[in-house]
mmCIF file of C-alpha atoms and ligand atoms in Angstrom:
data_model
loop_
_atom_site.group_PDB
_atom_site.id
_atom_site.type_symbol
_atom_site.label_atom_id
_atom_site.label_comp_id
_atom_site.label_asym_id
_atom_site.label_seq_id
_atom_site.Cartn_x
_atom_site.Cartn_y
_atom_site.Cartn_z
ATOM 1 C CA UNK H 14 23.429 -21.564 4.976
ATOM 2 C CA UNK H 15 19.951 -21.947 3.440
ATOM 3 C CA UNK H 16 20.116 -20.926 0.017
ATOM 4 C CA UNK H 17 16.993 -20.950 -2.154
ATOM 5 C CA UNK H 18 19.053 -20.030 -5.163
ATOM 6 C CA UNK H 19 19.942 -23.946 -5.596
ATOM 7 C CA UNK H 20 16.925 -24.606 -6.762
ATOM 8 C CA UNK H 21 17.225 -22.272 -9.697
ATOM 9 C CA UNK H 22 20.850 -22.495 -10.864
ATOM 10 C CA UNK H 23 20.126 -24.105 -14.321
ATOM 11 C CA UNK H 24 16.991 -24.918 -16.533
ATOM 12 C CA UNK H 25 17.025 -28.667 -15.555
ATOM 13 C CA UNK H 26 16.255 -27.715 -11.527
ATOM 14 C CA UNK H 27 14.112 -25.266 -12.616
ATOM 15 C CA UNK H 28 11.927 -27.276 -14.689
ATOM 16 C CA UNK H 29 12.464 -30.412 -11.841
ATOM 17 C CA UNK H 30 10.768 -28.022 -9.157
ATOM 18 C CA UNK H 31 8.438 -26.281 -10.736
ATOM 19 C CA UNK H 32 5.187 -26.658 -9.276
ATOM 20 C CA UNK H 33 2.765 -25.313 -11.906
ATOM 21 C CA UNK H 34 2.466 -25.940 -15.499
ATOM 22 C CA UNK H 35 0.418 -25.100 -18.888
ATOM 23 C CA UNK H 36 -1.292 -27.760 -20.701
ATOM 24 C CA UNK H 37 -2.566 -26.951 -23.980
ATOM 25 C CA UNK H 38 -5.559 -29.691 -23.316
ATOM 26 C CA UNK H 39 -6.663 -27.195 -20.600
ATOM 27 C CA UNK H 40 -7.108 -23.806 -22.678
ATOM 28 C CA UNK H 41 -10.915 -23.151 -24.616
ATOM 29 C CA UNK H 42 -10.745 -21.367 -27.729
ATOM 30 C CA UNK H 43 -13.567 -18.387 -28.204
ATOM 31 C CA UNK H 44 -14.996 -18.317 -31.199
ATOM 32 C CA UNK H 45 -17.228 -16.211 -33.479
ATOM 33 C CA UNK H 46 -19.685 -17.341 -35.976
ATOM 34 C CA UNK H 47 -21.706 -14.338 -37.967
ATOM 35 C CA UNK H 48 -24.825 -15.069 -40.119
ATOM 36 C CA UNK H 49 -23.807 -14.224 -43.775
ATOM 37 C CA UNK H 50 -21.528 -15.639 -46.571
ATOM 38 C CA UNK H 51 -17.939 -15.458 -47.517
ATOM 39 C CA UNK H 52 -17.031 -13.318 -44.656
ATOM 40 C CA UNK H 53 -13.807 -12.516 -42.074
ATOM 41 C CA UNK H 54 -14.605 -10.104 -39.878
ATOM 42 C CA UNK H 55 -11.730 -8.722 -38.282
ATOM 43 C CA UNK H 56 -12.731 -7.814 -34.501
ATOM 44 C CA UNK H 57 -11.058 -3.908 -34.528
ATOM 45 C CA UNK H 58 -10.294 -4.135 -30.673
ATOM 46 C CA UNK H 59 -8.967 -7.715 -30.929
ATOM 47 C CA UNK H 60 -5.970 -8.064 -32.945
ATOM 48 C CA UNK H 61 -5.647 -11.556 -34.650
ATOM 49 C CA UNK H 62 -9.716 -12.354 -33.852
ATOM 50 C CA UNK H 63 -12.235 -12.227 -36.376
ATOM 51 C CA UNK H 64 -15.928 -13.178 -37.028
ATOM 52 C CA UNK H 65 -15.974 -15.618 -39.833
ATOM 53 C CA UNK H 66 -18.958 -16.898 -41.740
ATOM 54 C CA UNK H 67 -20.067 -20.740 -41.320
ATOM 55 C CA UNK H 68 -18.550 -21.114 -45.120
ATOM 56 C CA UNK H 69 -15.072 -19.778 -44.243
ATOM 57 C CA UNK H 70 -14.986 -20.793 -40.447
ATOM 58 C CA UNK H 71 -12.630 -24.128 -41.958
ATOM 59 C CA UNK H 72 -9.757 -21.759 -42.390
ATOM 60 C CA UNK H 73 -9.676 -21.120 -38.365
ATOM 61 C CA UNK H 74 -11.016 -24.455 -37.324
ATOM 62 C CA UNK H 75 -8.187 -25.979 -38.975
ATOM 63 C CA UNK H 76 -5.495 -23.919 -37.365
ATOM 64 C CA UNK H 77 -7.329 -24.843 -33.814
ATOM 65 C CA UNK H 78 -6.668 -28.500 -34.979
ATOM 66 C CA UNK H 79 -3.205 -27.822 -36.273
ATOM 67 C CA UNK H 80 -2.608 -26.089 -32.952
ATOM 68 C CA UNK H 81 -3.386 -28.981 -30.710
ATOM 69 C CA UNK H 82 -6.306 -26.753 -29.214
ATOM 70 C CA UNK H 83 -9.222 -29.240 -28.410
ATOM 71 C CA UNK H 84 -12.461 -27.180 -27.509
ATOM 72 C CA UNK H 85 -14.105 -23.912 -28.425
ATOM 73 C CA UNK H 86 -16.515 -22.022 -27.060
ATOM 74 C CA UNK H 87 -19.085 -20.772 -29.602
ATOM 75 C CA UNK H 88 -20.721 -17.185 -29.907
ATOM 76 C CA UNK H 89 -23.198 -16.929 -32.480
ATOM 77 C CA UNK H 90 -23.726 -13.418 -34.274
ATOM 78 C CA UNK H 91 -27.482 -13.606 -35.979
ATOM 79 C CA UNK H 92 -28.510 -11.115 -38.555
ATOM 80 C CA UNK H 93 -31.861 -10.321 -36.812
ATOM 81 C CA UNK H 94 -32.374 -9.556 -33.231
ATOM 82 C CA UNK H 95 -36.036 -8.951 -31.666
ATOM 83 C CA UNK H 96 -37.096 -7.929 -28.142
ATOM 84 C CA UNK H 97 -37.437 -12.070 -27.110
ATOM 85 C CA UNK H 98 -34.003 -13.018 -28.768
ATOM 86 C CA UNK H 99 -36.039 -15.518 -30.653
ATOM 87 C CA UNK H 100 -32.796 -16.703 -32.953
ATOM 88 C CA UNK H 101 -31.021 -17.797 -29.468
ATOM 89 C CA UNK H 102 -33.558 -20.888 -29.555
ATOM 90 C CA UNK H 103 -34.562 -21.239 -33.348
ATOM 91 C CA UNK H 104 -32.944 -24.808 -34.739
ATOM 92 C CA UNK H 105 -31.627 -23.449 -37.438
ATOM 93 C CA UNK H 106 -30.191 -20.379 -36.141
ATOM 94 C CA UNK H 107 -26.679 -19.461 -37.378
ATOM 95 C CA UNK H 108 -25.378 -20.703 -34.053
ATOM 96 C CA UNK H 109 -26.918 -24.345 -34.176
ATOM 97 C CA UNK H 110 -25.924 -24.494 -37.702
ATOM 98 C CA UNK H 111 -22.082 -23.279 -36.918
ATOM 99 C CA UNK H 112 -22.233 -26.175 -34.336
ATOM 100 C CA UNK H 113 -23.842 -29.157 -37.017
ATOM 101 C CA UNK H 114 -21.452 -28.051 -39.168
ATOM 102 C CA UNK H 115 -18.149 -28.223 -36.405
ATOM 103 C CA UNK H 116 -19.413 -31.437 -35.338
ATOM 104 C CA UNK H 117 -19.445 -32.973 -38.654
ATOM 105 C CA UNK H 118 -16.462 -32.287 -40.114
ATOM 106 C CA UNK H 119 -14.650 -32.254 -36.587
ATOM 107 C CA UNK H 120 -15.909 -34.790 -34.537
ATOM 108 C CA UNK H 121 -13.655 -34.437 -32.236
ATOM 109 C CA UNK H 122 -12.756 -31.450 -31.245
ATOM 110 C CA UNK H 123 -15.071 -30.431 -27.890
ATOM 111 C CA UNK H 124 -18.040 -27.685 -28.641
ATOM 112 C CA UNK H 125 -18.665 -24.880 -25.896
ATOM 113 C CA UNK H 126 -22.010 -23.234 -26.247
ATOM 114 C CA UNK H 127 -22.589 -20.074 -24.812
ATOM 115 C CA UNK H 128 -25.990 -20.126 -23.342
ATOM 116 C CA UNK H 129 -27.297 -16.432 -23.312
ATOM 117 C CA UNK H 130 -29.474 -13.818 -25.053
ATOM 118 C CA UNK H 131 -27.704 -10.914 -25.160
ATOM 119 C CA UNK H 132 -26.323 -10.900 -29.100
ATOM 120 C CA UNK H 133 -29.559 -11.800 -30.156
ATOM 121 C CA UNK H 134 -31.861 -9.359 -28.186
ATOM 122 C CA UNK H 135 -32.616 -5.829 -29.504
ATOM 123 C CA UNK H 136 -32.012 -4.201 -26.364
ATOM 124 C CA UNK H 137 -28.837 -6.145 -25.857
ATOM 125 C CA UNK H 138 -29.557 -7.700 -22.431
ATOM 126 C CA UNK H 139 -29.038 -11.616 -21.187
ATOM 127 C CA UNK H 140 -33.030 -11.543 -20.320
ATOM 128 C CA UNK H 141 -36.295 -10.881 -20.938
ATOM 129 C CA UNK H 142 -36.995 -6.842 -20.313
ATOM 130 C CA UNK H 143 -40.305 -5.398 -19.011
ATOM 131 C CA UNK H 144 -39.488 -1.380 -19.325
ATOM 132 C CA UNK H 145 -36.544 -1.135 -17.347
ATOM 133 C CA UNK H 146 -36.572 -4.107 -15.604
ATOM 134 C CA UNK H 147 -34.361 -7.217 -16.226
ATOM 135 C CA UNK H 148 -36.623 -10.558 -16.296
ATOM 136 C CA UNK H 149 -35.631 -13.591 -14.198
ATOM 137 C CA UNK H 150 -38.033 -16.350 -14.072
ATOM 138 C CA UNK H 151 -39.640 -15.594 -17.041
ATOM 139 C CA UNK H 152 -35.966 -15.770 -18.921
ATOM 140 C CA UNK H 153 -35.272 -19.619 -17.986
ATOM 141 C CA UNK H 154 -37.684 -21.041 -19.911
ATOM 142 C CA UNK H 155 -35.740 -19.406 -22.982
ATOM 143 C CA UNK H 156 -32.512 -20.397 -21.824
ATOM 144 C CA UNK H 157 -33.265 -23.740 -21.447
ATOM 145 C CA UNK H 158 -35.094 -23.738 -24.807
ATOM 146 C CA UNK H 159 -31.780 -22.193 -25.948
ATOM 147 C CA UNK H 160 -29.537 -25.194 -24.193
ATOM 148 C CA UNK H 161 -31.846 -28.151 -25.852
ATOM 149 C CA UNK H 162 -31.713 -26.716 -29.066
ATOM 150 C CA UNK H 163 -27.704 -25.811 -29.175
ATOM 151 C CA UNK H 164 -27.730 -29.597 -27.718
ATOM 152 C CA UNK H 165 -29.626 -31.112 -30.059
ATOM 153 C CA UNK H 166 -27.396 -29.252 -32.751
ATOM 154 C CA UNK H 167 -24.599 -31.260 -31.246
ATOM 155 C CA UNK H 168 -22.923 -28.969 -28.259
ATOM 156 C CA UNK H 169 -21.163 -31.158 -25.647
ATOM 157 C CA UNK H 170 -20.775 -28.397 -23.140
ATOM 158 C CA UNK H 171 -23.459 -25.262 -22.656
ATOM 159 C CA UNK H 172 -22.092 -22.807 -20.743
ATOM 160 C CA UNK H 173 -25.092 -20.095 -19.125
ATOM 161 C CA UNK H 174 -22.854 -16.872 -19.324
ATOM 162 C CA UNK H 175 -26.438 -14.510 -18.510
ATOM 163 C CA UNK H 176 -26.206 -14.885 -14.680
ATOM 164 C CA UNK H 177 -29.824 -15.173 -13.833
ATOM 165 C CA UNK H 178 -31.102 -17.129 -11.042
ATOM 166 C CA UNK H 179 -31.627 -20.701 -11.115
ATOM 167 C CA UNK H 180 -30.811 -20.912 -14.879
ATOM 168 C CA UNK H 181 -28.143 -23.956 -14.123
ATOM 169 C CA UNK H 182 -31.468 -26.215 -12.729
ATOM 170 C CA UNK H 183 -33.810 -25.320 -15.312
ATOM 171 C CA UNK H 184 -31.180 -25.865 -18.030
ATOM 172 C CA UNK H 185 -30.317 -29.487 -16.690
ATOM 173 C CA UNK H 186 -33.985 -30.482 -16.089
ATOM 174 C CA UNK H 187 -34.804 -29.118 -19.968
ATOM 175 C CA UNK H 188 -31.543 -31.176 -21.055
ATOM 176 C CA UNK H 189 -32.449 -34.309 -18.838
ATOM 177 C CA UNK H 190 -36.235 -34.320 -20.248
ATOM 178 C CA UNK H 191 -34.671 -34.535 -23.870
ATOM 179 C CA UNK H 192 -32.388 -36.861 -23.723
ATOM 180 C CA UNK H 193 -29.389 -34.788 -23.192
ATOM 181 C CA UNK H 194 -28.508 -36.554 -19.585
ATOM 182 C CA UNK H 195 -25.140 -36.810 -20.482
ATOM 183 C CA UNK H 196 -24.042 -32.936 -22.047
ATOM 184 C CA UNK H 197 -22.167 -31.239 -19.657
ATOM 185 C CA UNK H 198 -22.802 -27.864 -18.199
ATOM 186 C CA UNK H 199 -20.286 -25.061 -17.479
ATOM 187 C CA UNK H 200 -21.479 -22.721 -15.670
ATOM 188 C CA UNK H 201 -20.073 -19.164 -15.711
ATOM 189 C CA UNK H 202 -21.186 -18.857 -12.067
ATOM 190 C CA UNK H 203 -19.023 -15.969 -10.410
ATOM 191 C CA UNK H 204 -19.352 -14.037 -13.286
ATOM 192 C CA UNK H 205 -18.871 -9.770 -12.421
ATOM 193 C CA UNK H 206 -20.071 -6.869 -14.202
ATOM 194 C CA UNK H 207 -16.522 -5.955 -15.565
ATOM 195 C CA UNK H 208 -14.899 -2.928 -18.289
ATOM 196 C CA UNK H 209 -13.496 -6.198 -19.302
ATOM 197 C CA UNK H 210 -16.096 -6.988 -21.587
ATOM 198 C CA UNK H 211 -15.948 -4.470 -23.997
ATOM 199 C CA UNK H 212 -13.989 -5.362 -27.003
ATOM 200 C CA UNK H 213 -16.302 -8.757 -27.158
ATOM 201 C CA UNK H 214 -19.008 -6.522 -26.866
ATOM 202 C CA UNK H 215 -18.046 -5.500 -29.962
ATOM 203 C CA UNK H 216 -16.784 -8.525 -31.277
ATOM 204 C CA UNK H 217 -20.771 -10.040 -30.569
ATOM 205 C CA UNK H 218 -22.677 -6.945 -31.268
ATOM 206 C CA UNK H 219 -23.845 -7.630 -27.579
ATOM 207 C CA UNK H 220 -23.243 -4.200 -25.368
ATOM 208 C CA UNK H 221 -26.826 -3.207 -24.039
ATOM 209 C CA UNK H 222 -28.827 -0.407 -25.412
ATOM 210 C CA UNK H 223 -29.767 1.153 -21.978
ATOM 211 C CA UNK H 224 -28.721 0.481 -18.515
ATOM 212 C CA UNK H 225 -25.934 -2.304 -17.439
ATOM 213 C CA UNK H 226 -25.506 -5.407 -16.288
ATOM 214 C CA UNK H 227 -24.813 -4.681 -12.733
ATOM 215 C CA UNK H 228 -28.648 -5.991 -11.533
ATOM 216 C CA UNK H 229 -27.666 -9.511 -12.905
ATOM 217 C CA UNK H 230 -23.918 -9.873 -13.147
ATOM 218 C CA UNK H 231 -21.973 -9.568 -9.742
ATOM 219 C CA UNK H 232 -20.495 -6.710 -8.176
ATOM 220 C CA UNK H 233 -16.463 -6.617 -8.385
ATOM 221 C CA UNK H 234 -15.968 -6.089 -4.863
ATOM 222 C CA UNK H 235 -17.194 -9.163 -3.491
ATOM 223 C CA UNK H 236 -15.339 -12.553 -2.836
ATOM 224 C CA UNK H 237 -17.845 -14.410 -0.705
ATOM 225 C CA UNK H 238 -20.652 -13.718 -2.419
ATOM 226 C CA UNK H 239 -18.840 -15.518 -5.497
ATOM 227 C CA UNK H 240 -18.589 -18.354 -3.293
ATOM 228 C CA UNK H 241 -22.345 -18.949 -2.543
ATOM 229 C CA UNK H 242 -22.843 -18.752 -6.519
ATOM 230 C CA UNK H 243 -20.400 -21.590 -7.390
ATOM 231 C CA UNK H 244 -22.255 -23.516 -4.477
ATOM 232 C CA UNK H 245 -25.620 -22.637 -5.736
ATOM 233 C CA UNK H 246 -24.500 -23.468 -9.478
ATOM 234 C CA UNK H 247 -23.128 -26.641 -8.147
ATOM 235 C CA UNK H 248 -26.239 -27.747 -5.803
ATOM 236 C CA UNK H 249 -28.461 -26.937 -9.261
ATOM 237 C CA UNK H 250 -26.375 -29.437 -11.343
ATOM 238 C CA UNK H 251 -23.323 -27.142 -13.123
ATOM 239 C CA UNK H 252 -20.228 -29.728 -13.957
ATOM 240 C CA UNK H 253 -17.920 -26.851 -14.322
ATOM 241 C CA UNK H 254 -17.870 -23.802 -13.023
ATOM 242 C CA UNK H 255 -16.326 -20.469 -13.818
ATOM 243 C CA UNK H 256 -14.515 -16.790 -12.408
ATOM 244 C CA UNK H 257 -14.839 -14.923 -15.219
ATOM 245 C CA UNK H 258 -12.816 -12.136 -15.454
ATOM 246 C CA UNK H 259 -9.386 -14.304 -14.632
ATOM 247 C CA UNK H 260 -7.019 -10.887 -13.655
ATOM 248 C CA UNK H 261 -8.697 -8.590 -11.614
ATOM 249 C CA UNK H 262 -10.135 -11.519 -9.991
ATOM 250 C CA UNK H 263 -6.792 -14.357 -9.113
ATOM 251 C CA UNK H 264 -7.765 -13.986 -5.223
ATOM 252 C CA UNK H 265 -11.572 -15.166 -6.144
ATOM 253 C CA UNK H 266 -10.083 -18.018 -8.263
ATOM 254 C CA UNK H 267 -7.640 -18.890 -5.337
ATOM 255 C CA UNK H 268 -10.774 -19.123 -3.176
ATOM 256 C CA UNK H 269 -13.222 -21.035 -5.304
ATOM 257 C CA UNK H 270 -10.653 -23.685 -5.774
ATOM 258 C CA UNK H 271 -9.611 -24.112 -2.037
ATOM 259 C CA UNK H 272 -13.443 -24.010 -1.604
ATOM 260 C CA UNK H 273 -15.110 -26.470 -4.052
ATOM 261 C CA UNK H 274 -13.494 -29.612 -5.524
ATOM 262 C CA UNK H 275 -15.255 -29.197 -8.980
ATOM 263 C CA UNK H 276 -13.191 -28.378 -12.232
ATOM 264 C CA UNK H 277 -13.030 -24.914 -12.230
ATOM 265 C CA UNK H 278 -12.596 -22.798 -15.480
ATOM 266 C CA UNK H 279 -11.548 -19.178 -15.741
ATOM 267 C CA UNK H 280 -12.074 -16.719 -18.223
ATOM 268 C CA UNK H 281 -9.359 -14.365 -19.463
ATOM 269 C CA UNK H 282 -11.758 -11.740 -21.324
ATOM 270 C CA UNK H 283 -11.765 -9.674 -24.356
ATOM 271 C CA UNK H 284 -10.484 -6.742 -22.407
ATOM 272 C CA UNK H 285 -7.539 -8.756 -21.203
ATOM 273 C CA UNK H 286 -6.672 -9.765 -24.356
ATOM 274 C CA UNK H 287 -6.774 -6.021 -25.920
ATOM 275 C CA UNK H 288 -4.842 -4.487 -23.225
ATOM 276 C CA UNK H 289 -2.149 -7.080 -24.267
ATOM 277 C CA UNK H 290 -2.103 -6.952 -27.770
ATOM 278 C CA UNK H 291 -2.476 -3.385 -27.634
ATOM 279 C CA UNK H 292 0.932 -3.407 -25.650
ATOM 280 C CA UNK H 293 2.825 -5.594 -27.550
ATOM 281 C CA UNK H 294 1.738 -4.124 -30.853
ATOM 282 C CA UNK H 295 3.853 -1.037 -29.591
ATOM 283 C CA UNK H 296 7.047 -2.992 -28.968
ATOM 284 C CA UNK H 297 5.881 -2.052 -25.337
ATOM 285 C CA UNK H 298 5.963 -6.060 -23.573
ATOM 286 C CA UNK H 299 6.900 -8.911 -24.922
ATOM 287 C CA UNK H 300 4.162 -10.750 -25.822
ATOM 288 C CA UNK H 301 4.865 -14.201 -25.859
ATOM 289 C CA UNK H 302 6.700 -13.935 -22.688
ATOM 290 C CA UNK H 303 3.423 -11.796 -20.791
ATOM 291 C CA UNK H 304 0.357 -14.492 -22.372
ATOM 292 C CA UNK H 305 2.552 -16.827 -20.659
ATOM 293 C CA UNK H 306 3.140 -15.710 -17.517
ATOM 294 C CA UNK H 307 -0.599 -14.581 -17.526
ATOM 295 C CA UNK H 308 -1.969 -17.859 -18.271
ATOM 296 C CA UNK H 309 0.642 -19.454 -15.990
ATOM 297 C CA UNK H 310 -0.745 -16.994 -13.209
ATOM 298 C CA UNK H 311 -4.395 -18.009 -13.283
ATOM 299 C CA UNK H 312 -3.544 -21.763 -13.144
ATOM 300 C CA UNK H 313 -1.618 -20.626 -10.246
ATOM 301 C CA UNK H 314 -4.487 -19.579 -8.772
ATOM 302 C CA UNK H 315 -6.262 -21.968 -9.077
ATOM 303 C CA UNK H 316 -7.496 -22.394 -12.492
ATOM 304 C CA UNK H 317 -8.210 -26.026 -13.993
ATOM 305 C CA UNK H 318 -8.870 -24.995 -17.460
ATOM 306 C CA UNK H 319 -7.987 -21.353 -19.338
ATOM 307 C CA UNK H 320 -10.717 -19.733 -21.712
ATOM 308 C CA UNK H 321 -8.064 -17.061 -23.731
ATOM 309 C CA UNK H 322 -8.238 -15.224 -26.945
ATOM 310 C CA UNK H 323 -4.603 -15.895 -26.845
ATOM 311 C CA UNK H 324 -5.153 -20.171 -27.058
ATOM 312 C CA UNK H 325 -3.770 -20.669 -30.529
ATOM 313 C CA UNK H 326 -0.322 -18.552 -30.019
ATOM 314 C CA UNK H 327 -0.501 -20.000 -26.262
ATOM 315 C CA UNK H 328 -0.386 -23.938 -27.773
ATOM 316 C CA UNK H 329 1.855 -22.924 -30.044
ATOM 317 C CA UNK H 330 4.635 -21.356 -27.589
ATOM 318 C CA UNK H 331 4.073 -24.806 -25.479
ATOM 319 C CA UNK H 332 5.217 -26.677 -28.389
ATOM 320 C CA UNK H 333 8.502 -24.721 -28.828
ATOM 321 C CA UNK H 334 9.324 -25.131 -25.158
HETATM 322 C C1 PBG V 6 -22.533 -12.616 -22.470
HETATM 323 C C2 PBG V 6 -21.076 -12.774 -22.487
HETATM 324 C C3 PBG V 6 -20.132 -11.778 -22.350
HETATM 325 C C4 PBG V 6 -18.897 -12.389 -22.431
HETATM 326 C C5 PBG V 6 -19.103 -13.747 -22.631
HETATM 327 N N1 PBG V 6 -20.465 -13.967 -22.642
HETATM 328 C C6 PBG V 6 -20.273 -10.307 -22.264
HETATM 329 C C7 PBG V 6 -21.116 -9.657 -21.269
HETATM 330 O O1 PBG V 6 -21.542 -10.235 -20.273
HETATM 331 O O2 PBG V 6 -21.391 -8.481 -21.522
HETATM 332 C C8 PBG V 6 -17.595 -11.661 -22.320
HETATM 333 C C9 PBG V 6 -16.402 -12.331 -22.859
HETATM 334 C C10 PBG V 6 -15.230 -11.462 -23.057
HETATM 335 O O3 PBG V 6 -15.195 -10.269 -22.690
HETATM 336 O O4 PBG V 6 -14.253 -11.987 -23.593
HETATM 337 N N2 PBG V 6 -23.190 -13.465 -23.305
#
C-alpha cells in the first residue's frame, strides 16, 4: 500500500526529506537610524523595533552580530524634510553617516541602502511633486545622486524601494561613472501599493501627506505585470530583485522565481510583522512556531533571501534547532 506517512514517522526522516530550509545567511535585518542623540525610539506598532540614534545604534548592531545576522537594510530618519528631499543626497546626512559609522566599526557585516525619498520629503512621496502630480524623470537624477552618495558613504547594496521608471539604469550608470562598478543593486522591482506598509510608515515618518502611492507602486491584483518589472529591472542592470509584500503575494514570488534565474529577495513588511506580534502578544499564536512557518513559506515560494522584522528572534530559533 502506498503510504506517505513513512516519510514522517520520526524527526530523523523528517529532517532527511525535507525539501526546504531556513538559513540565517539569507534573512536582511531592517533597520532605523533617526537624526538626534542618545535616543531609542520604540516603533509603537512594532513590538521589539525601535529607532535608535547613530550614538546608541552599537547596542542593536551588536545583537545583529551576536545573532549571526549578516546584512541590514538601512532607513534613515532626518530631522528636516523639504519639498526636494534634499537630506536623501546630502553626504553627511544622518543616513550616510549611520552607514560610515556601520562600516567602520563592522566591516563586515553587509549594508542595505534604501534608495528613496519618501522620509525625507515634506509631502511624504518617493518623487519629485508638481501639484498633484508624482514626478518621474525628473526624480532619477535625485535617486541616483542619492545611490552615489549612500555609496560613497560605504553601502554595498542600494536597494530603489520608490518604484519609478527607469530608476535601476540611471542608478547603475551614476554608480558606474563614480567608481562604484562593483556595489550591487537590489531592486525592489514588483513592489505593490499595500495596507502593509503602515506601521513602517510610522516607524520612518514616511506616510504621504495627500494622495497614495497607487500612480507609482503596483496594483495588488496583478501577477504579470510584476513579471515585466523584474525583467525591466533586470534588462536596466538590478542584481537582485524583490516581491515586496512576501504574504499576500507567495503566488507572485512562486512566479518570479520559475520566471527569472536572478537572486530573488522578498520582503515580509511592517504590517506583517504587527499583525504577528500583535497576535502573539495576546497568547493568541505561538510566535516562534508562526515567524517560522512564515519565513519557511516564502522560501517555499520561491524566496532566495528573507527581509523580516522578525531576523534576530528568526536566527536565534535556527540556532536552538
Ligand atoms: C519606501 C518604503 C516603504 C517600505 C520600504 N521602503 C514604504 C512605502 O512604500 O510606503 C515599507 C517597508 C515595510 O512596510 O516594512 N521608501
Amino acid at each position: 500500500m502506498k503510504r506517505m506517512r513513512r516519510l514522517r514517522v520520526n524527526e530523523a526522516v523528517r529532517g532527511m526529506v525535507r525539501e526546504t530550509r531556513l538559513d540565517k545567511r539569507d534573512l536582511i535585518y531592517p533597520m532605523f537610524v533617526t537624526e538626534g542623540e542618545n535616543l531609542v525610539n520604540p516603533v509603537e506598532s512594532m513590538p521589539g523595533i525601535c529607532q535608535y540614534s547613530i550614538d546608541r545604534m552599537d547596542e542593536e548592531l551588536t545583537r545583529v552580530l551576536a545573532a549571526g545576522v549578516t546584512a541590514v537594510l538601512i532607513f534613515g530618519i532626518p530631522a528636516h524634510k523639504d519639498e526636494t528631499g534634499s537630506e536623501a543626497y546630502n553626504d553627511n546626512g544622518v543616513t550616510q553617516r549611520a552607514i560610515r559609522h556601520i562600516k567602520a566599526a563592522y566591516p563586515e557585516l553587509l549594508v542595505i541602502a534604501d534608495i528613496c525619498l519618501c522620509e525625507y520629503t515634506s509631502h511624504g512621496h518617493c518623487g519629485l511633486v508638481c501639484g498633484e502630480e508624482i514626478l518621474n524623470d525628473e526624480t532619477l537624477p535625485l535617486l541616483a545622486k542619492m545611490a552615489v552618495s549612500l555609496a560613497a558613504a560605504g553601502a554595498d547594496i542600494l536597494a530603489p524601494s520608490d518604484m519609478m521608471d527607469g530608476r535601476v539604469a540611471a542608478i547603475r550608470e551614476a554608480l558606474d561613472q563614480n567608481g562604484f562598478q562593483n556595489r550591487m543593486i537590489m531592486a525592489y522591482s514588483a513592489k505593490f501599493a499595500s495596507g502593509f506598509y503602515g506601521p513602517f510608515r510610522e516607524a520612518a515618518h514616511s506616510a504621504p501627506g495627500f494622495g497614495d502611492r497607487k500612480t507609482y507602486q503596483m496594483d495588488p491584483a496583478n501577477r504579470k505585470e510584476a513579471i515585466r518589472e523584474c525583467m525591466a529591472d533586470m534588462e536596466e542592470g538590478a542584481d537582485i530583485i524583490m516581491v515586496k509584500p512576501a504574504l499576500a503575494y507567495l503566488d507572485v514570488i512562486r512566479e518570479v522565481a520559475d520566471r527569472t534565474d536572478y537572486p530573488l529577495a522578498a520582503y515580509n513588511v511592517s504590517g506583517e510583522y504587527a499583525m504577528v506580534k500583535a497576535a502573539a502578544a495576546n497568547g493568541w499564536i505561538d510566535e516562534k512556531r508562526i515567524v517560522m512557518e512564515i519565513l519557511l513559506g516564502i522560501r517555499r515560494a520561491g524566496a532566495k533571501m528573507i527581509i523580516t522584522y522578525h531576523a534576530l528572534d528568526a536566527a536565534r530559533w535556527l540556532d536552538e534547532e
